[in-house]
Amino acid sequence: MKDRVVVVAGALYDKGRLLAARRSAPAELAGRWELPGGKLEPGESPEQALVRELREELGVETEPVARIPGEWPLKPGYVLQVWTARLVSGEPEPLEDHDALRWLAPHETDAVDWLDQDRPAVAEAARLLRER
Ligand code: DCM
């Protein structure tokens, strides 16, 4: 489908831990945890959108590493794609869209209430983290 919207999210790693972000809006998603990210803007590559979104939402510079294979449906017309990314500089802060952040060690990746649509990618990201 050509006119679908791609949402990119980052499995952001640093020091062997994975970043989880708690959404503050909209009401039906608030309080649930996600891999931070957002929609592609016209003309952007997914990797460019990811770097921009993580800069806007968390105030950090990141580098996409690899796509997590797969694509997950969100609301109608929207799909989620996920990249692993490494923290290049800065310490994440919940600047936009989130009201809490947590760095999860490999054995803690099930400790937060992830959005259902993020769970397959989180599971794969956790597996990659344990392997490193
Ligand atoms: N979204 C999601 N999982 C993520 C990031 C976003 O399900 N890891 C969804 C929430 C919104 C849409 O994508 O419906 C757009 O996200 P945002 O509002 O953050 O731009």
GROMACS .gro file of N, CA and C and ligand atoms in nm:
model
  416
    1MET      N    1   0.085  -0.120   0.000
    1MET     CA    2   0.000   0.000   0.000
    1MET      C    3   0.088   0.124   0.000
    2LYS      N    4   0.055   0.219  -0.085
    2LYS     CA    5   0.142   0.333  -0.105
    2LYS      C    6   0.117   0.445  -0.005
    3ASP      N    7  -0.009   0.460   0.034
    3ASP     CA    8  -0.043   0.578   0.114
    3ASP      C    9  -0.051   0.546   0.263
    4ARG      N   10   0.022   0.444   0.306
    4ARG     CA   11   0.021   0.418   0.449
    4ARG      C   12   0.128   0.504   0.516
    5VAL      N   13   0.108   0.525   0.643
    5VAL     CA   14   0.202   0.606   0.721
    5VAL      C   15   0.296   0.513   0.795
    6VAL      N   16   0.426   0.538   0.781
    6VAL     CA   17   0.525   0.459   0.854
    6VAL      C   18   0.562   0.534   0.983
    7VAL      N   19   0.553   0.462   1.093
    7VAL     CA   20   0.602   0.511   1.222
    7VAL      C   21   0.730   0.434   1.253
    8VAL      N   22   0.837   0.507   1.280
    8VAL     CA   23   0.964   0.442   1.315
    8VAL      C   24   0.987   0.456   1.464
    9ALA      N   25   1.040   0.351   1.523
    9ALA     CA   26   1.072   0.356   1.666
    9ALA      C   27   1.211   0.299   1.686
   10GLY      N   28   1.274   0.343   1.795
   10GLY     CA   29   1.412   0.304   1.822
   10GLY      C   30   1.422   0.215   1.944
   11ALA      N   31   1.489   0.098   1.925
   11ALA     CA   32   1.533   0.018   2.040
   11ALA      C   33   1.670   0.075   2.074
   12LEU      N   34   1.670   0.174   2.163
   12LEU     CA   35   1.793   0.249   2.193
   12LEU      C   36   1.871   0.179   2.303
   13TYR      N   37   1.995   0.145   2.271
   13TYR     CA   38   2.080   0.075   2.366
   13TYR      C   39   2.188   0.167   2.419
   14ASP      N   40   2.222   0.148   2.543
   14ASP     CA   41   2.344   0.209   2.597
   14ASP      C   42   2.388   0.126   2.717
   15LYS      N   43   2.514   0.100   2.726
   15LYS     CA   44   2.574   0.025   2.838
   15LYS      C   45   2.496  -0.103   2.867
   16GLY      N   46   2.456  -0.173   2.761
   16GLY     CA   47   2.390  -0.302   2.778
   16GLY      C   48   2.245  -0.295   2.823
   17ARG      N   49   2.186  -0.173   2.819
   17ARG     CA   50   2.047  -0.160   2.860
   17ARG      C   51   1.963  -0.102   2.747
   18LEU      N   52   1.833  -0.127   2.756
   18LEU     CA   53   1.736  -0.083   2.653
   18LEU      C   54   1.648   0.027   2.712
   19LEU      N   55   1.625   0.134   2.635
   19LEU     CA   56   1.543   0.244   2.685
   19LEU      C   57   1.394   0.219   2.660
   20ALA      N   58   1.314   0.236   2.766
   20ALA     CA   59   1.168   0.233   2.756
   20ALA      C   60   1.115   0.370   2.792
   21ALA      N   61   1.011   0.415   2.720
   21ALA     CA   62   0.954   0.548   2.743
   21ALA      C   63   0.804   0.534   2.768
   22ARG      N   64   0.755   0.602   2.874
   22ARG     CA   65   0.613   0.594   2.907
   22ARG      C   66   0.537   0.708   2.842
   23ARG      N   67   0.435   0.672   2.766
   23ARG     CA   68   0.358   0.774   2.692
   23ARG      C   69   0.271   0.855   2.784
   24SER      N   70   0.263   0.985   2.755
   24SER     CA   71   0.176   1.074   2.832
   24SER      C   72   0.048   1.107   2.757
   25ALA      N   73   0.037   1.068   2.630
   25ALA     CA   74  -0.083   1.095   2.548
   25ALA      C   75  -0.079   1.002   2.427
   26PRO      N   76  -0.190   0.983   2.357
   26PRO     CA   77  -0.327   1.019   2.393
   26PRO      C   78  -0.377   0.932   2.507
   27ALA      N   79  -0.497   0.964   2.557
   27ALA     CA   80  -0.548   0.898   2.677
   27ALA      C   81  -0.544   0.746   2.667
   28GLU      N   82  -0.577   0.691   2.548
   28GLU     CA   83  -0.584   0.545   2.540
   28GLU      C   84  -0.446   0.478   2.542
   29LEU      N   85  -0.341   0.555   2.521
   29LEU     CA   86  -0.205   0.498   2.525
   29LEU      C   87  -0.126   0.547   2.647
   30ALA      N   88  -0.174   0.650   2.714
   30ALA     CA   89  -0.100   0.709   2.825
   30ALA      C   90  -0.077   0.605   2.935
   31GLY      N   91   0.044   0.605   2.989
   31GLY     CA   92   0.079   0.511   3.094
   31GLY      C   93   0.141   0.382   3.045
   32ARG      N   94   0.125   0.357   2.915
   32ARG     CA   95   0.189   0.238   2.856
   32ARG      C   96   0.329   0.276   2.808
   33TRP      N   97   0.414   0.177   2.797
   33TRP     CA   98   0.554   0.201   2.761
   33TRP      C   99   0.578   0.166   2.616
   34GLU      N  100   0.668   0.240   2.552
   34GLU     CA  101   0.695   0.217   2.411
   34GLU      C  102   0.844   0.235   2.382
   35LEU      N  103   0.880   0.191   2.263
   35LEU     CA  104   1.007   0.229   2.204
   35LEU      C  105   0.982   0.366   2.142
   36PRO      N  106   1.058   0.469   2.181
   36PRO     CA  107   1.027   0.605   2.133
   36PRO      C  108   1.049   0.620   1.983
   37GLY      N  109   0.968   0.707   1.923
   37GLY     CA  110   0.980   0.731   1.779
   37GLY      C  111   0.863   0.813   1.732
   38GLY      N  112   0.835   0.806   1.602
   38GLY     CA  113   0.723   0.882   1.548
   38GLY      C  114   0.714   0.867   1.397
   39LYS      N  115   0.629   0.951   1.339
   39LYS     CA  116   0.598   0.938   1.196
   39LYS      C  117   0.707   0.996   1.106
   40LEU      N  118   0.725   0.932   0.992
   40LEU     CA  119   0.812   0.988   0.888
   40LEU      C  120   0.752   1.116   0.835
   41GLU      N  121   0.837   1.216   0.811
   41GLU     CA  122   0.794   1.335   0.741
   41GLU      C  123   0.825   1.318   0.593
   42PRO      N  124   0.756   1.395   0.505
   42PRO     CA  125   0.779   1.380   0.360
   42PRO      C  126   0.927   1.396   0.326
   43GLY      N  127   0.980   1.305   0.244
   43GLY     CA  128   1.117   1.315   0.198
   43GLY      C  129   1.221   1.255   0.292
   44GLU      N  130   1.178   1.213   0.410
   44GLU     CA  131   1.273   1.155   0.505
   44GLU      C  132   1.288   1.006   0.483
   45SER      N  133   1.410   0.957   0.507
   45SER     CA  134   1.429   0.813   0.517
   45SER      C  135   1.387   0.771   0.658
   46PRO      N  136   1.357   0.643   0.677
   46PRO     CA  137   1.323   0.598   0.813
   46PRO      C  138   1.435   0.628   0.913
   47GLU      N  139   1.559   0.610   0.870
   47GLU     CA  140   1.671   0.635   0.962
   47GLU      C  141   1.678   0.784   1.000
   48GLN      N  142   1.657   0.872   0.902
   48GLN     CA  143   1.658   1.016   0.931
   48GLN      C  144   1.544   1.052   1.027
   49ALA      N  145   1.428   0.993   1.004
   49ALA     CA  146   1.313   1.022   1.091
   49ALA      C  147   1.341   0.974   1.233
   50LEU      N  148   1.403   0.859   1.245
   50LEU     CA  149   1.433   0.805   1.378
   50LEU      C  150   1.528   0.898   1.453
   51VAL      N  151   1.636   0.939   1.387
   51VAL     CA  152   1.733   1.028   1.453
   51VAL      C  153   1.664   1.159   1.494
   52ARG      N  154   1.580   1.214   1.406
   52ARG     CA  155   1.508   1.339   1.438
   52ARG      C  156   1.413   1.320   1.556
   53GLU      N  157   1.334   1.213   1.553
   53GLU     CA  158   1.236   1.191   1.660
   53GLU      C  159   1.305   1.171   1.795
   54LEU      N  160   1.414   1.096   1.797
   54LEU     CA  161   1.481   1.072   1.925
   54LEU      C  162   1.546   1.200   1.976
   55ARG      N  163   1.591   1.285   1.884
   55ARG     CA  164   1.646   1.416   1.923
   55ARG      C  165   1.534   1.503   1.982
   56GLU      N  166   1.419   1.508   1.914
   56GLU     CA  167   1.308   1.593   1.961
   56GLU      C  168   1.250   1.544   2.093
   57GLU      N  169   1.230   1.413   2.103
   57GLU     CA  170   1.158   1.359   2.219
   57GLU      C  171   1.247   1.341   2.340
   58LEU      N  172   1.376   1.315   2.317
   58LEU     CA  173   1.465   1.276   2.428
   58LEU      C  174   1.586   1.368   2.444
   59GLY      N  175   1.613   1.452   2.343
   59GLY     CA  176   1.728   1.542   2.351
   59GLY      C  177   1.862   1.473   2.335
   60VAL      N  178   1.865   1.362   2.264
   60VAL     CA  179   1.991   1.290   2.246
   60VAL      C  180   2.024   1.272   2.099
   61GLU      N  181   2.154   1.249   2.073
   61GLU     CA  182   2.199   1.212   1.939
   61GLU      C  183   2.218   1.061   1.936
   62THR      N  184   2.167   1.001   1.829
   62THR     CA  185   2.170   0.855   1.819
   62THR      C  186   2.213   0.814   1.679
   63GLU      N  187   2.249   0.688   1.667
   63GLU     CA  188   2.287   0.634   1.538
   63GLU      C  189   2.211   0.503   1.515
   64PRO      N  190   2.128   0.498   1.411
   64PRO     CA  191   2.058   0.373   1.380
   64PRO      C  192   2.161   0.264   1.349
   65VAL      N  193   2.134   0.143   1.396
   65VAL     CA  194   2.228   0.032   1.376
   65VAL      C  195   2.170  -0.068   1.276
   66ALA      N  196   2.052  -0.123   1.305
   66ALA     CA  197   1.995  -0.225   1.216
   66ALA      C  198   1.844  -0.229   1.232
   67ARG      N  199   1.778  -0.257   1.123
   67ARG     CA  200   1.633  -0.276   1.126
   67ARG      C  201   1.600  -0.408   1.196
   68ILE      N  202   1.504  -0.407   1.284
   68ILE     CA  203   1.451  -0.531   1.339
   68ILE      C  204   1.352  -0.584   1.237
   69PRO      N  205   1.375  -0.705   1.185
   69PRO     CA  206   1.289  -0.754   1.075
   69PRO      C  207   1.143  -0.757   1.116
   70GLY      N  208   1.058  -0.716   1.023
   70GLY     CA  209   0.914  -0.721   1.049
   70GLY      C  210   0.854  -0.583   1.042
   71GLU      N  211   0.722  -0.580   1.056
   71GLU     CA  212   0.645  -0.457   1.044
   71GLU      C  213   0.515  -0.486   1.116
   72TRP      N  214   0.470  -0.395   1.202
   72TRP     CA  215   0.356  -0.425   1.287
   72TRP      C  216   0.246  -0.322   1.267
   73PRO      N  217   0.122  -0.368   1.249
   73PRO     CA  218   0.011  -0.274   1.225
   73PRO      C  219  -0.022  -0.193   1.350
   74LEU      N  220  -0.049  -0.065   1.330
   74LEU     CA  221  -0.098   0.022   1.437
   74LEU      C  222  -0.245   0.046   1.408
   75LYS      N  223  -0.288   0.171   1.417
   75LYS     CA  224  -0.426   0.199   1.372
   75LYS      C  225  -0.431   0.182   1.220
   76PRO      N  226  -0.553   0.175   1.160
   76PRO     CA  227  -0.563   0.153   1.016
   76PRO      C  228  -0.480   0.255   0.937
   77GLY      N  229  -0.400   0.204   0.841
   77GLY     CA  230  -0.318   0.293   0.759
   77GLY      C  231  -0.181   0.324   0.817
   78TYR      N  232  -0.152   0.275   0.936
   78TYR     CA  233  -0.024   0.303   1.001
   78TYR      C  234   0.049   0.172   1.029
   79VAL      N  235   0.180   0.171   1.001
   79VAL     CA  236   0.262   0.055   1.039
   79VAL      C  237   0.383   0.100   1.118
   80LEU      N  238   0.427   0.011   1.204
   80LEU     CA  239   0.543   0.037   1.290
   80LEU      C  240   0.664  -0.040   1.239
   81GLN      N  241   0.776   0.031   1.220
   81GLN     CA  242   0.904  -0.032   1.188
   81GLN      C  243   1.002   0.007   1.299
   82VAL      N  244   1.090  -0.085   1.332
   82VAL     CA  245   1.179  -0.061   1.447
   82VAL      C  246   1.325  -0.084   1.407
   83TRP      N  247   1.409   0.006   1.452
   83TRP     CA  248   1.555  -0.005   1.434
   83TRP      C  249   1.621  -0.012   1.571
   84THR      N  250   1.727  -0.089   1.580
   84THR     CA  251   1.814  -0.073   1.696
   84THR      C  252   1.895   0.054   1.670
   85ALA      N  253   1.933   0.118   1.778
   85ALA     CA  254   2.010   0.242   1.767
   85ALA      C  255   2.101   0.251   1.888
   86ARG      N  256   2.213   0.319   1.868
   86ARG     CA  257   2.300   0.338   1.984
   86ARG      C  258   2.303   0.485   2.022
   87LEU      N  259   2.322   0.507   2.152
   87LEU     CA  260   2.330   0.643   2.203
   87LEU      C  261   2.467   0.698   2.170
   88VAL      N  262   2.469   0.813   2.100
   88VAL     CA  263   2.596   0.875   2.064
   88VAL      C  264   2.633   0.981   2.168
   89SER      N  265   2.537   1.066   2.205
   89SER     CA  266   2.566   1.166   2.307
   89SER      C  267   2.439   1.213   2.375
   90GLY      N  268   2.455   1.261   2.497
   90GLY     CA  269   2.343   1.311   2.575
   90GLY      C  270   2.287   1.204   2.666
   91GLU      N  271   2.203   1.250   2.758
   91GLU     CA  272   2.132   1.160   2.849
   91GLU      C  273   1.983   1.183   2.823
   92PRO      N  274   1.909   1.077   2.787
   92PRO     CA  275   1.768   1.098   2.750
   92PRO      C  276   1.686   1.163   2.861
   93GLU      N  277   1.601   1.257   2.820
   93GLU     CA  278   1.506   1.320   2.911
   93GLU      C  279   1.370   1.316   2.842
   94PRO      N  280   1.261   1.306   2.919
   94PRO     CA  281   1.127   1.300   2.858
   94PRO      C  282   1.079   1.440   2.818
   95LEU      N  283   1.128   1.491   2.705
   95LEU     CA  284   1.099   1.629   2.663
   95LEU      C  285   0.962   1.643   2.599
   96GLU      N  286   0.917   1.539   2.529
   96GLU     CA  287   0.795   1.544   2.447
   96GLU      C  288   0.732   1.406   2.447
   97ASP      N  289   0.601   1.399   2.464
   97ASP     CA  290   0.525   1.274   2.446
   97ASP      C  291   0.539   1.172   2.559
   98HIS      N  292   0.637   1.188   2.646
   98HIS     CA  293   0.658   1.090   2.753
   98HIS      C  294   0.666   1.158   2.889
   99ASP      N  295   0.632   1.081   2.995
   99ASP     CA  296   0.646   1.138   3.129
   99ASP      C  297   0.738   1.056   3.218
  100ALA      N  298   0.798   0.952   3.163
  100ALA     CA  299   0.898   0.875   3.238
  100ALA      C  300   0.982   0.796   3.140
  101LEU      N  301   1.106   0.773   3.179
  101LEU     CA  302   1.197   0.689   3.100
  101LEU      C  303   1.259   0.588   3.193
  102ARG      N  304   1.293   0.472   3.139
  102ARG     CA  305   1.364   0.371   3.218
  102ARG      C  306   1.464   0.299   3.131
  103TRP      N  307   1.585   0.283   3.182
  103TRP     CA  308   1.683   0.196   3.117
  103TRP      C  309   1.665   0.056   3.175
  104LEU      N  310   1.639  -0.040   3.088
  104LEU     CA  311   1.612  -0.177   3.134
  104LEU      C  312   1.731  -0.267   3.104
  105ALA      N  313   1.778  -0.337   3.207
  105ALA     CA  314   1.881  -0.439   3.186
  105ALA      C  315   1.816  -0.558   3.115
  106PRO      N  316   1.897  -0.646   3.054
  106PRO     CA  317   1.839  -0.757   2.977
  106PRO      C  318   1.735  -0.838   3.055
  107HIS      N  319   1.757  -0.860   3.184
  107HIS     CA  320   1.662  -0.942   3.261
  107HIS      C  321   1.538  -0.861   3.303
  108GLU      N  322   1.534  -0.733   3.272
  108GLU     CA  323   1.422  -0.647   3.314
  108GLU      C  324   1.330  -0.606   3.199
  109THR      N  325   1.355  -0.656   3.080
  109THR     CA  326   1.283  -0.600   2.966
  109THR      C  327   1.133  -0.632   2.969
  110ASP      N  328   1.090  -0.725   3.054
  110ASP     CA  329   0.946  -0.752   3.069
  110ASP      C  330   0.884  -0.674   3.186
  111ALA      N  331   0.964  -0.588   3.249
  111ALA     CA  332   0.920  -0.525   3.374
  111ALA      C  333   0.822  -0.410   3.354
  112VAL      N  334   0.804  -0.362   3.232
  112VAL     CA  335   0.711  -0.252   3.209
  112VAL      C  336   0.597  -0.297   3.117
  113ASP      N  337   0.488  -0.223   3.122
  113ASP     CA  338   0.368  -0.257   3.045
  113ASP      C  339   0.379  -0.198   2.904
  114TRP      N  340   0.447  -0.271   2.818
  114TRP     CA  341   0.469  -0.224   2.680
  114TRP      C  342   0.337  -0.217   2.603
  115LEU      N  343   0.327  -0.124   2.511
  115LEU     CA  344   0.217  -0.124   2.414
  115LEU      C  345   0.217  -0.258   2.342
  116ASP      N  346   0.099  -0.313   2.321
  116ASP     CA  347   0.089  -0.446   2.256
  116ASP      C  348   0.165  -0.448   2.124
  117GLN      N  349   0.151  -0.341   2.045
  117GLN     CA  350   0.211  -0.341   1.911
  117GLN      C  351   0.363  -0.336   1.915
  118ASP      N  352   0.420  -0.295   2.027
  118ASP     CA  353   0.566  -0.287   2.040
  118ASP      C  354   0.628  -0.420   2.089
  119ARG      N  355   0.544  -0.509   2.141
  119ARG     CA  356   0.599  -0.626   2.210
  119ARG      C  357   0.686  -0.717   2.125
  120PRO      N  358   0.648  -0.748   2.000
  120PRO     CA  359   0.736  -0.836   1.921
  120PRO      C  360   0.874  -0.774   1.899
  121ALA      N  361   0.879  -0.646   1.872
  121ALA     CA  362   1.008  -0.580   1.849
  121ALA      C  363   1.088  -0.571   1.978
  122VAL      N  364   1.020  -0.548   2.090
  122VAL     CA  365   1.089  -0.544   2.219
  122VAL      C  366   1.150  -0.682   2.249
  123ALA      N  367   1.076  -0.787   2.221
  123ALA     CA  368   1.127  -0.922   2.246
  123ALA      C  369   1.253  -0.948   2.164
  124GLU      N  370   1.251  -0.906   2.038
  124GLU     CA  371   1.368  -0.926   1.953
  124GLU      C  372   1.484  -0.836   2.000
  125ALA      N  373   1.454  -0.713   2.037
  125ALA     CA  374   1.558  -0.623   2.086
  125ALA      C  375   1.621  -0.679   2.214
  126ALA      N  376   1.540  -0.735   2.301
  126ALA     CA  377   1.590  -0.794   2.426
  126ALA      C  378   1.680  -0.914   2.395
  127ARG      N  379   1.640  -0.992   2.297
  127ARG     CA  380   1.721  -1.107   2.258
  127ARG      C  381   1.858  -1.061   2.206
  128LEU      N  382   1.857  -0.959   2.122
  128LEU     CA  383   1.983  -0.906   2.068
  128LEU      C  384   2.071  -0.852   2.181
  129LEU      N  385   2.008  -0.788   2.278
  129LEU     CA  386   2.082  -0.730   2.391
  129LEU      C  387   2.149  -0.840   2.473
  130ARG      N  388   2.080  -0.950   2.494
  130ARG     CA  389   2.137  -1.061   2.574
  130ARG      C  390   2.254  -1.126   2.502
  131GLU      N  391   2.250  -1.120   2.369
  131GLU     CA  392   2.354  -1.184   2.288
  131GLU      C  393   2.483  -1.104   2.283
  132ARG      N  394   2.475  -0.976   2.313
  132ARG     CA  395   2.592  -0.890   2.288
  132ARG      C  396   2.702  -0.912   2.391
  133DCM     N1  397   0.327   0.426   1.817
  133DCM     C1  398   0.334   0.295   1.866
  133DCM     N2  399   0.450   0.245   1.911
  133DCM     C2  400   0.562   0.322   1.912
  133DCM     C3  401   0.558   0.455   1.864
  133DCM     C4  402   0.439   0.504   1.817
  133DCM     O1  403   0.233   0.227   1.865
  133DCM     N3  404   0.674   0.268   1.958
  133DCM     C5  405   0.199   0.478   1.765
  133DCM     C6  406   0.129   0.574   1.854
  133DCM     C7  407   0.057   0.664   1.760
  133DCM     C8  408   0.140   0.662   1.632
  133DCM     O2  409   0.225   0.548   1.645
  133DCM     O3  410  -0.070   0.608   1.728
  133DCM     C9  411   0.220   0.787   1.609
  133DCM     O4  412   0.305   0.805   1.717
  133DCM     P1  413   0.333   0.953   1.774
  133DCM     O5  414   0.203   1.000   1.831
  133DCM     O6  415   0.439   0.928   1.880
  133DCM     O7  416   0.383   1.032   1.658
   0.00000   0.00000   0.00000
